[in-house]
Short mmCIF file of C-alpha atoms in Angstrom, two decimals:
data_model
loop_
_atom_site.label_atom_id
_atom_site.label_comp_id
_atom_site.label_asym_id
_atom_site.label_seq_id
_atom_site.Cartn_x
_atom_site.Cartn_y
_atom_site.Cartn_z
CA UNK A 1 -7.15 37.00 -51.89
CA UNK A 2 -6.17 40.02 -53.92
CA UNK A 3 -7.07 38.56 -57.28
CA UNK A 4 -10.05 36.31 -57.67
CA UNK A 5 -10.48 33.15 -60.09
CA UNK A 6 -11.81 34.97 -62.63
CA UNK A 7 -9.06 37.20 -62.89
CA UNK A 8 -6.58 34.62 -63.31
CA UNK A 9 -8.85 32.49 -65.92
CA UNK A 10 -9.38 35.80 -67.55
CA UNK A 11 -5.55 36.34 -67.64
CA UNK A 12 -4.67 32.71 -68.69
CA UNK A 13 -7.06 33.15 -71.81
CA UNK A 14 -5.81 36.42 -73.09
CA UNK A 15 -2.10 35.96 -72.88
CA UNK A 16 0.16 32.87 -74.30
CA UNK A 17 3.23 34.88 -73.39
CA UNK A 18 4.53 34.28 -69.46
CA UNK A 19 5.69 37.97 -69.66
CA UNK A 20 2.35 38.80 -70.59
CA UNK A 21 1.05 37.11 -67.92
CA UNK A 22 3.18 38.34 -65.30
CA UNK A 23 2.46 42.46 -66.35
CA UNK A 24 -1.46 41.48 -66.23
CA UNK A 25 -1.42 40.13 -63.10
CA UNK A 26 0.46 42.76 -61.40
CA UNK A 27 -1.59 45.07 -62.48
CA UNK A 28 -4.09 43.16 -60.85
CA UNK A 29 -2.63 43.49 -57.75
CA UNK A 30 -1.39 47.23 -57.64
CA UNK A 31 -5.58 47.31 -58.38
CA UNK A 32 -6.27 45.88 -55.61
CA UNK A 33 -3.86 47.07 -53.16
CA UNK A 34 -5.33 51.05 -53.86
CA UNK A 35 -7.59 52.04 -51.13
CA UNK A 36 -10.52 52.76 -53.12
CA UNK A 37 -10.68 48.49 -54.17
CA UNK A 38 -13.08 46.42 -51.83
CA UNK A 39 -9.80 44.17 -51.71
CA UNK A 40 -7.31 46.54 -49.66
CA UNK A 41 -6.17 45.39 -46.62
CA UNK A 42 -6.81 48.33 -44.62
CA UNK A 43 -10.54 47.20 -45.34
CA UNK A 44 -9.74 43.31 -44.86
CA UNK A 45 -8.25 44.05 -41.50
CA UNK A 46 -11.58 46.43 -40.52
CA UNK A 47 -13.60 43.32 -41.72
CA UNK A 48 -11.21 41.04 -39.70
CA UNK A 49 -11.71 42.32 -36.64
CA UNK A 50 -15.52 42.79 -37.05
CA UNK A 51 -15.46 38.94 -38.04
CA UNK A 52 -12.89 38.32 -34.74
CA UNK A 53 -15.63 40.08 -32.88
CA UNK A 54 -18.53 37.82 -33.67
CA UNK A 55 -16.51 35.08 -33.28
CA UNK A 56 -15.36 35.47 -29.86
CA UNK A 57 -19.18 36.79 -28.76
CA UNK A 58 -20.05 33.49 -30.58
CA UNK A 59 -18.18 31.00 -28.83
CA UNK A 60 -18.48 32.57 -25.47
CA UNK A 61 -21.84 32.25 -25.66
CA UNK A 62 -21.41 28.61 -27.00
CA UNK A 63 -18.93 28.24 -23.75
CA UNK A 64 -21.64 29.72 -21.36
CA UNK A 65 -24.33 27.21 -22.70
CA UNK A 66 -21.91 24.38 -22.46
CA UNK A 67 -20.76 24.97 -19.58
CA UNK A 68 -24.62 25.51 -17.87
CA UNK A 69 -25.57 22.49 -19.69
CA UNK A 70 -23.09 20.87 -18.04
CA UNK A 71 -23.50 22.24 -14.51
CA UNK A 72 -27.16 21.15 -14.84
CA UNK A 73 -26.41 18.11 -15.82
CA UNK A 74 -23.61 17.37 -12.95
CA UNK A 75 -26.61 18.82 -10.75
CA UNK A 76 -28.70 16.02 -11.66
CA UNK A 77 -26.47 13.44 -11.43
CA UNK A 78 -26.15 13.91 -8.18
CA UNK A 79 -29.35 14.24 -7.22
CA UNK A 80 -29.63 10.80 -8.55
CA UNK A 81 -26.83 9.57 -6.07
CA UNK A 82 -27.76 10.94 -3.72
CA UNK A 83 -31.45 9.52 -4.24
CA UNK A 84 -29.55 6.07 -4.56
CA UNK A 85 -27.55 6.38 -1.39
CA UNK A 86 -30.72 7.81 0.83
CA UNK A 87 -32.94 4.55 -0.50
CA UNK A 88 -29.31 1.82 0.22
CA UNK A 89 -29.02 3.46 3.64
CA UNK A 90 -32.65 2.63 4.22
CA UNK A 91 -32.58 -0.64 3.28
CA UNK A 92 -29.39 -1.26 4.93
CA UNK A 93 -30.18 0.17 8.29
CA UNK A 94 -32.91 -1.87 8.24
CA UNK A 95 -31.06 -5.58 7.90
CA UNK A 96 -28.43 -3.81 10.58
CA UNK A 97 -31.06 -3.49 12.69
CA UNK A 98 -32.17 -7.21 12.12
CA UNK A 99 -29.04 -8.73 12.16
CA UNK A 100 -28.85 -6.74 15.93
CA UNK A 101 -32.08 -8.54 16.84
CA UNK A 102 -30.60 -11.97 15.86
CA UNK A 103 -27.02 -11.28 16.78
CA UNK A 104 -27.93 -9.35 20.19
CA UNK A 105 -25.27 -11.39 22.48
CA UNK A 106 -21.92 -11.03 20.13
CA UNK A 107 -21.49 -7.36 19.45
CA UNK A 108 -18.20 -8.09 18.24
CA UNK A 109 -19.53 -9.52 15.66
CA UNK A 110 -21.73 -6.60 14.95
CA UNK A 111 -18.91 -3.74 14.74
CA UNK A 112 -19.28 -1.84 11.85
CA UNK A 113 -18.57 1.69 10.15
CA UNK A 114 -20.95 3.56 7.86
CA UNK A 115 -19.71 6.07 5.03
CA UNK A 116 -22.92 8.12 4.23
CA UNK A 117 -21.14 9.68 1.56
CA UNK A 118 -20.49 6.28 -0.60
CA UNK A 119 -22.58 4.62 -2.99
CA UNK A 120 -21.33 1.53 -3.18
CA UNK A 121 -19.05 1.33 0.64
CA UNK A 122 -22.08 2.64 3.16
CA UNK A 123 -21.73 -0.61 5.36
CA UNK A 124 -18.85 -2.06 5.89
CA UNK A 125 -18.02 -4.66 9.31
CA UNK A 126 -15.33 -4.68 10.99
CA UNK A 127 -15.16 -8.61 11.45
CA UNK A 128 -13.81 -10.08 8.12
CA UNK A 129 -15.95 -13.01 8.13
CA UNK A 130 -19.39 -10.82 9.17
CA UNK A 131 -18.15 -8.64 5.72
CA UNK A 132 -17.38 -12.04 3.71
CA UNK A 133 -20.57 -13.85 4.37
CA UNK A 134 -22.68 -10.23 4.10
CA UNK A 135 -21.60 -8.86 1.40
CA UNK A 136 -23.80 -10.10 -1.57
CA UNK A 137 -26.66 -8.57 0.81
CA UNK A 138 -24.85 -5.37 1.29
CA UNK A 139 -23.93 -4.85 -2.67
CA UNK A 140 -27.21 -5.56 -3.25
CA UNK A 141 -29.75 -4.29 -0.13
CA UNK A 142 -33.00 -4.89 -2.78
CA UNK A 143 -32.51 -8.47 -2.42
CA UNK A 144 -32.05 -8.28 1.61
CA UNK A 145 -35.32 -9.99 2.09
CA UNK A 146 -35.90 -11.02 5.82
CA UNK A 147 -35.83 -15.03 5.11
CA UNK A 148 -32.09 -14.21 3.41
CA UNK A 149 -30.87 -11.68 6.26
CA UNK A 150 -32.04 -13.95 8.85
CA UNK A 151 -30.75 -17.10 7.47
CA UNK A 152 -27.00 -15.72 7.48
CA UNK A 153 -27.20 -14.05 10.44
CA UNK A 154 -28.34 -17.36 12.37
CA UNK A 155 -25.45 -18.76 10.66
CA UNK A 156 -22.56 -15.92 11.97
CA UNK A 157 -24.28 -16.45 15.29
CA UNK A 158 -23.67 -20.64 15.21
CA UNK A 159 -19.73 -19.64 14.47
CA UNK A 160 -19.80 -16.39 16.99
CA UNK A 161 -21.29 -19.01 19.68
CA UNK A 162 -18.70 -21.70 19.39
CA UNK A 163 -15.90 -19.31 19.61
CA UNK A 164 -17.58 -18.40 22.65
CA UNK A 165 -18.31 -22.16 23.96
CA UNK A 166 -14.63 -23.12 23.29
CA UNK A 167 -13.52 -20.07 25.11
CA UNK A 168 -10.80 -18.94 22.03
CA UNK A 169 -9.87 -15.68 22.91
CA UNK A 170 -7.93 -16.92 26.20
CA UNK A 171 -5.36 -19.01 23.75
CA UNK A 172 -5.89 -22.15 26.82
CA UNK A 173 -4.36 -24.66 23.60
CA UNK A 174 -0.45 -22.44 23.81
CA UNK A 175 -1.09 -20.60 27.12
CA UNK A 176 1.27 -23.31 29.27
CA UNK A 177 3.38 -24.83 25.91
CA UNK A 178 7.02 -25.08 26.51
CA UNK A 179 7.64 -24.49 22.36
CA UNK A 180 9.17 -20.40 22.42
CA UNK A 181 7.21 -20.20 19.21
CA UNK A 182 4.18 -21.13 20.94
CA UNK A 183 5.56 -19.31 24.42
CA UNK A 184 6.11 -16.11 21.76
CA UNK A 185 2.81 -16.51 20.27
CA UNK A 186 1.01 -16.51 23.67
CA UNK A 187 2.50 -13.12 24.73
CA UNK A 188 2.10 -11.63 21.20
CA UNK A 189 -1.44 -12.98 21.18
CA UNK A 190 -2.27 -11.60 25.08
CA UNK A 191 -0.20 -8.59 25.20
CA UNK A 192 -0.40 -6.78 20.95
CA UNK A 193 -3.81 -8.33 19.63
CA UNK A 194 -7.55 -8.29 20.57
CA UNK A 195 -10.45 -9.98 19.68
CA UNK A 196 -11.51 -7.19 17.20
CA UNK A 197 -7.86 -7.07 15.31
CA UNK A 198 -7.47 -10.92 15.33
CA UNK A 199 -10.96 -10.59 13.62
CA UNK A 200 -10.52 -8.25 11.20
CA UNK A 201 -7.73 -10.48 9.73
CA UNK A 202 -8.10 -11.30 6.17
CA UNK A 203 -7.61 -14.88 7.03
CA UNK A 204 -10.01 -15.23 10.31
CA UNK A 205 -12.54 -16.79 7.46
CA UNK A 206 -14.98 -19.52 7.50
CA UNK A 207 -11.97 -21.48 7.46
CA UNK A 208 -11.00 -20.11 10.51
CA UNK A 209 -14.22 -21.05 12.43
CA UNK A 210 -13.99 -24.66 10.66
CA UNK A 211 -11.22 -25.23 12.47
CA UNK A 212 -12.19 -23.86 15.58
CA UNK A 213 -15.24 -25.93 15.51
CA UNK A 214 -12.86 -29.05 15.01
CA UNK A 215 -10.89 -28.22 18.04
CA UNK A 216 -8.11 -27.48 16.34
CA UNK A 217 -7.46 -23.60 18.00
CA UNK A 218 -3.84 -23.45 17.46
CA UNK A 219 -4.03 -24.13 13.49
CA UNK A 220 -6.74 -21.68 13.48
CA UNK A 221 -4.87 -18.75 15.34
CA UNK A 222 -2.04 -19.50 12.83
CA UNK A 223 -3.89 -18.82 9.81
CA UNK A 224 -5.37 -15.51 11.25
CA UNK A 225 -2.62 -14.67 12.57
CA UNK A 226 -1.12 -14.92 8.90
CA UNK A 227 -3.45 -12.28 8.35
CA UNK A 228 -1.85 -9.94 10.29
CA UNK A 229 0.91 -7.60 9.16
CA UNK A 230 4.37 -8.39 10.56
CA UNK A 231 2.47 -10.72 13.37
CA UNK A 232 4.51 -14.05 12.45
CA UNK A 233 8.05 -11.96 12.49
CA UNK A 234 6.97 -10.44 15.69
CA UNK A 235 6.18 -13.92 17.44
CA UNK A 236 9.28 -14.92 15.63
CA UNK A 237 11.13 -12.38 17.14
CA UNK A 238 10.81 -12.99 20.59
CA UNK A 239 10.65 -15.97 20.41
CA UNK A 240 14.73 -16.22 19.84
CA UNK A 241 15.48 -12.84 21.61
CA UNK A 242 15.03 -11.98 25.70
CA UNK A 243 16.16 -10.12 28.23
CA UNK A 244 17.27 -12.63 31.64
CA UNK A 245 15.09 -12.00 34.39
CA UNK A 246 17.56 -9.73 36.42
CA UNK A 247 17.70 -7.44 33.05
CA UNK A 248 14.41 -5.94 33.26
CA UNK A 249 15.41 -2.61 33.99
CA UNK A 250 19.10 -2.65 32.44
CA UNK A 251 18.67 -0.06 29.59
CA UNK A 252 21.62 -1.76 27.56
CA UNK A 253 20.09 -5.09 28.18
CA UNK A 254 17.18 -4.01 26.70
CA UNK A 255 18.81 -2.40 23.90
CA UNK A 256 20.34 -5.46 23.23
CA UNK A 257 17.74 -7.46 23.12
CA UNK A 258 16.13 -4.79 20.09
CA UNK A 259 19.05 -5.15 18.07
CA UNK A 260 18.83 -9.15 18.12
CA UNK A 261 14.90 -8.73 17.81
CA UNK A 262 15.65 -6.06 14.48
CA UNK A 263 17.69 -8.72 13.37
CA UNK A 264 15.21 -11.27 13.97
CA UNK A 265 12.76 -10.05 11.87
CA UNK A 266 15.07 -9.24 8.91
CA UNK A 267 16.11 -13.02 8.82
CA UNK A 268 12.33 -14.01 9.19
CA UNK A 269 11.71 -11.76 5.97
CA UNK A 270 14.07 -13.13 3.93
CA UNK A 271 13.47 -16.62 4.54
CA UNK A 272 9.16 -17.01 4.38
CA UNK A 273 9.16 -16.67 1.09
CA UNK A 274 10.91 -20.40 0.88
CA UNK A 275 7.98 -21.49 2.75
CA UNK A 276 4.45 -20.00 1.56
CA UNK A 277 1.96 -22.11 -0.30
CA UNK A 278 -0.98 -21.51 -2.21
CA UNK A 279 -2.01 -18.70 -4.03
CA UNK A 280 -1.87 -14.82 -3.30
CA UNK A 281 -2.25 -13.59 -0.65
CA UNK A 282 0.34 -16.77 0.31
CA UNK A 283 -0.38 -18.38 3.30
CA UNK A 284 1.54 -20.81 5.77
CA UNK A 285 0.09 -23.35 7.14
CA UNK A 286 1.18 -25.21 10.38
CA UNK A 287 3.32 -27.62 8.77
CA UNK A 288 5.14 -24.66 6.34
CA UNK A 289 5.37 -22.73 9.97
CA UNK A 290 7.59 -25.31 12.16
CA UNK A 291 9.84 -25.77 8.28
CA UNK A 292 10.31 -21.88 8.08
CA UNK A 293 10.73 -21.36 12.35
CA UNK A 294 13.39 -24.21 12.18
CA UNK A 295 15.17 -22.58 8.91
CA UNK A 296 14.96 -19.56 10.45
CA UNK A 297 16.14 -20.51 13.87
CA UNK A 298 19.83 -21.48 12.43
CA UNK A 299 19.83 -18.51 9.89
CA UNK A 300 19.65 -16.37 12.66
CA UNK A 301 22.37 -18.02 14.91
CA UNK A 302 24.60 -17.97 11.77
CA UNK A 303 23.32 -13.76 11.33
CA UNK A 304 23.60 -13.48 15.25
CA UNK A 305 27.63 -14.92 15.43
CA UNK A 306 28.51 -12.60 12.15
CA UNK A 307 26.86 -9.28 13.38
CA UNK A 308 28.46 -10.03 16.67
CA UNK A 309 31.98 -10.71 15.51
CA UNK A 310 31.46 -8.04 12.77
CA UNK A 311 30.68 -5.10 15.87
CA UNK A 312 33.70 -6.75 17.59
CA UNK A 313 36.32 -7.09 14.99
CA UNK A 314 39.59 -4.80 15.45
CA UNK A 315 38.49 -2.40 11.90
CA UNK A 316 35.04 -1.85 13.19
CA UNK A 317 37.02 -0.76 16.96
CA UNK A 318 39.06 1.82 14.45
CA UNK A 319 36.00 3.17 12.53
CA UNK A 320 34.44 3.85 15.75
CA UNK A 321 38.08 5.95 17.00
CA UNK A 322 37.93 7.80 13.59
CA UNK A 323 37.06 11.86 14.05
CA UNK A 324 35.91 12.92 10.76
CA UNK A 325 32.28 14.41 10.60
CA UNK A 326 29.21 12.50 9.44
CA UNK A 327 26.06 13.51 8.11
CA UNK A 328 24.72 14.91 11.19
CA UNK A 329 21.99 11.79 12.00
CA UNK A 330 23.82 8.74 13.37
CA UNK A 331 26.58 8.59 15.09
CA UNK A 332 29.55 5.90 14.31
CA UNK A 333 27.96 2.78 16.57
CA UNK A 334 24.58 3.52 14.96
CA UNK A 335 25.92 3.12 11.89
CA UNK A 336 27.59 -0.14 12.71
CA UNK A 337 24.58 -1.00 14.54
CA UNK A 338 23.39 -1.30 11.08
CA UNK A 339 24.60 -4.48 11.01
CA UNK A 340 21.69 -5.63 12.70
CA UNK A 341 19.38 -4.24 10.19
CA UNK A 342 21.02 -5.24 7.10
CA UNK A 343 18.63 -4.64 3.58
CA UNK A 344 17.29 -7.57 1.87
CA UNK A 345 17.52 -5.86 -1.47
CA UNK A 346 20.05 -4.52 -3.67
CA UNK A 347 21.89 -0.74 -3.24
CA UNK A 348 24.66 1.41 -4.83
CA UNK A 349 27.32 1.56 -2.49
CA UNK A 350 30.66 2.81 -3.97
CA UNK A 351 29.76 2.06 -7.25
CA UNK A 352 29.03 -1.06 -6.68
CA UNK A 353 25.30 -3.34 -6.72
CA UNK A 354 25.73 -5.40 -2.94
CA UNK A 355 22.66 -6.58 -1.08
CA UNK A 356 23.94 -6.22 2.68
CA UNK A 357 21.86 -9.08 3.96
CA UNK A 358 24.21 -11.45 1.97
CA UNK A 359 27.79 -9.54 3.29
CA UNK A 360 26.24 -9.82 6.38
CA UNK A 361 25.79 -13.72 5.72
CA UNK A 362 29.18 -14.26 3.90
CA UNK A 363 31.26 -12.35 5.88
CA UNK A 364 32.19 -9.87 3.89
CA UNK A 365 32.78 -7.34 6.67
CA UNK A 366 35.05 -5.28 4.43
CA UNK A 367 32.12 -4.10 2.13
CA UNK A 368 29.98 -3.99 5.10
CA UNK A 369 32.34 -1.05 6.78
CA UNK A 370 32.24 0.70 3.36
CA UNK A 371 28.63 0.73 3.15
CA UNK A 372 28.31 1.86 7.41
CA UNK A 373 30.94 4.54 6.19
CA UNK A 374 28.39 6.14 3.93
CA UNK A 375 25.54 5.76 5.77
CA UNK A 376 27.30 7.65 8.35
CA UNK A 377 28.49 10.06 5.60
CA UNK A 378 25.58 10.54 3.22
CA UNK A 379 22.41 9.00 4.81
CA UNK A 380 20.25 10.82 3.29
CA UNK A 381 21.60 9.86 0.04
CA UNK A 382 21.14 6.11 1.07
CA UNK A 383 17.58 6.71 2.51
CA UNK A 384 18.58 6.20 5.77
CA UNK A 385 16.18 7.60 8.62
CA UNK A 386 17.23 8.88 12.35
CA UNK A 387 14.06 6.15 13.53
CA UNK A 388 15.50 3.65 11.94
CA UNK A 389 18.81 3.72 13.99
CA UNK A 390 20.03 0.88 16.42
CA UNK A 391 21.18 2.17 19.85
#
């Protein structure tokens, strides 16, 4: 400040006038603004900077220490983890290595991955119900006593060796059926899944093995199979969908047959949700399955006879005779082919909120054409993708 307390106090006791007052204090301040006063600011700028100085020495050195401190600290903590994870991988390696002693004959069982470079996820097997029924051991490897290890292992073998007695993995209970689920299950089962991906389903549980020990395969292959991303709409799939014998090599056959198939599995998505039970993940059981296959089975005829007479109709012949450009990534039948692949959810098309699945459904071929028409147009501006097309 260029005049101090005192200066005012001295001012407000010697003058009653505000005039007065005033003339006092600016001499004051003409005072202090000569350079020979302590308060010029010639000198407050020289002791600003010197002040500026310290500071910034000050808190670099504060930084530096902070930032050691820290480092050091960051050191030890991992150290500490890595302490941790050396002592868990000994521990663990160890009941691995009993577990191999007692589970010797079903290496499937004993599939595993280790991650040397995680606290808390160094073990983890491959077989859901092996990780399920091993994992309070594995959280916890100081409590992996031998009597504990040994008594769950001997209890994954019991399960491992009646899935072995009963021969599962050949699928003997759907292998001859005449059902096309069951027919389409047995070719999804023998020619897309193995032992060690049926296993690694979510629901191949202790479930699962209950009802393999109760003879009961097929119910038991359902519910893993439920486990399975897109397994169910696949079965489903070709189940209602095939080439005749004599079009095995016919490329439009074939191409065909993936439209109905793409179709297949839209009208399997939007129905299952009608027909899962229990909590999340949802589930369906065998008696939910045969409900949502039958529902599905006359959706799709009714999807099948609409796409088809949709493709056919004498405005979709004209779209396809039009010669304006497109976008560049379908051509005009792709786009139609869409019709195959209609969304299950809501888009903008025209300025307008449709869900194609239902125009499909309805017959509402009108807004169908308008929204093929700008997927041909602007696909990328309806997130449409040159692998998604239909030949």
């Amino acid at each position: 400040p260029l005049v101090g307390v005192l200066e005012l106090q001295q001012i407000q006791n010697s003058y009653s006038e505000r005039e007065e007052k005033e003339k006092a204090l600016t001499g004051f301040v003409e005072k202090a603004l000569t350079e020979n006063s302590n308060l010029c600011p010639s000198h407050y700028e020289e002791k600003a900077t010197a002040y500026s100085e310290i500071y910034n020495a000050a808190e670099k050195e504060a930084d530096d220490y902070v930032a050691q401190k820290l480092k050091e600290q960051m050191q030890k903590s991992d150290e500490c983890r890595q302490e941790r994870i050396a002592k868990r991988l000994t521990k663990l390696r160890a009941v691995h290595a009993q577990m191999i002693g007692i589970m010797g004959d079903f290496p499937l069982a004993m599939e595993c991955t280790w991650n040397e470079e995680s606290e808390r996820q160094i073990l983890k097997f491959e077989c859901f119900y092996v990780q399920q029924s091993m994992s309070t051991l594995i959280s916890a490897p100081s409590y992996a006593n031998k009597n504990a290890v040994s008594t769950i292992a001997e209890m994954i073998k019991q399960k491992f060796t009646i899935l072995q007695e009963k021969d599962f993995f050949t699928y003997a209970s759907i292998k001859n059926s005449s059902n096309r689920f069951r027919k389409a299950m047995y070719e999804y089962c023998v020619n897309n899944l193995t032992p060690e991906k049926l296993l690694k389903s979510s629901r191949a549980d202790a479930e699962f093995f209950r009802q393999v020990e109760e003879n009961k395969p097929t119910r038991a292959l359902v519910r893993a199979l439920n486990g399975i991303e897109t397994a169910l709409e696949d079965i489903f799939s070709v189940s209602v969908a095939r080439a005749n014998e004599n079009e095995a090599e016919d490329p439009i056959a074939q191409a065909r047959v993936a439209r109905y198939r793409k179709l297949a599995t839209v009208v399997w998505k939007k129905k299952r949700v009608d027909f899962r039970s229990g909590p999340y993940p949802y589930i369906m059981d065998m008696q939910n399955l045969k409900d949502c296959y039958t529902a599905c089975i006359e959706e799709f005829r009714i999807m099948k006879k609409n796409a088809k007479d949709y493709i056919a109709s004498t405005e979709s012949r004209a779209f396809l005779r039009r010669e304006a450009e497109g976008g560049g990534i379908l051509s005009r039948q792709e786009a139609l082919n869409f019709v195959f692949a209609p969304k299950i959810y809501r888009e903008w098309i025209g300025g307008t909120s449709r869900i194609p699945y239902d125009d499909v459904r309805n017959r509402r071929f009108s807004s169908l054409r308008t929204a093929h028409e700008q997927y041909f147009r602007h696909p990328n501006r309806n997130q449409i993708r040159r692998e998604d097309a239909l030949a």
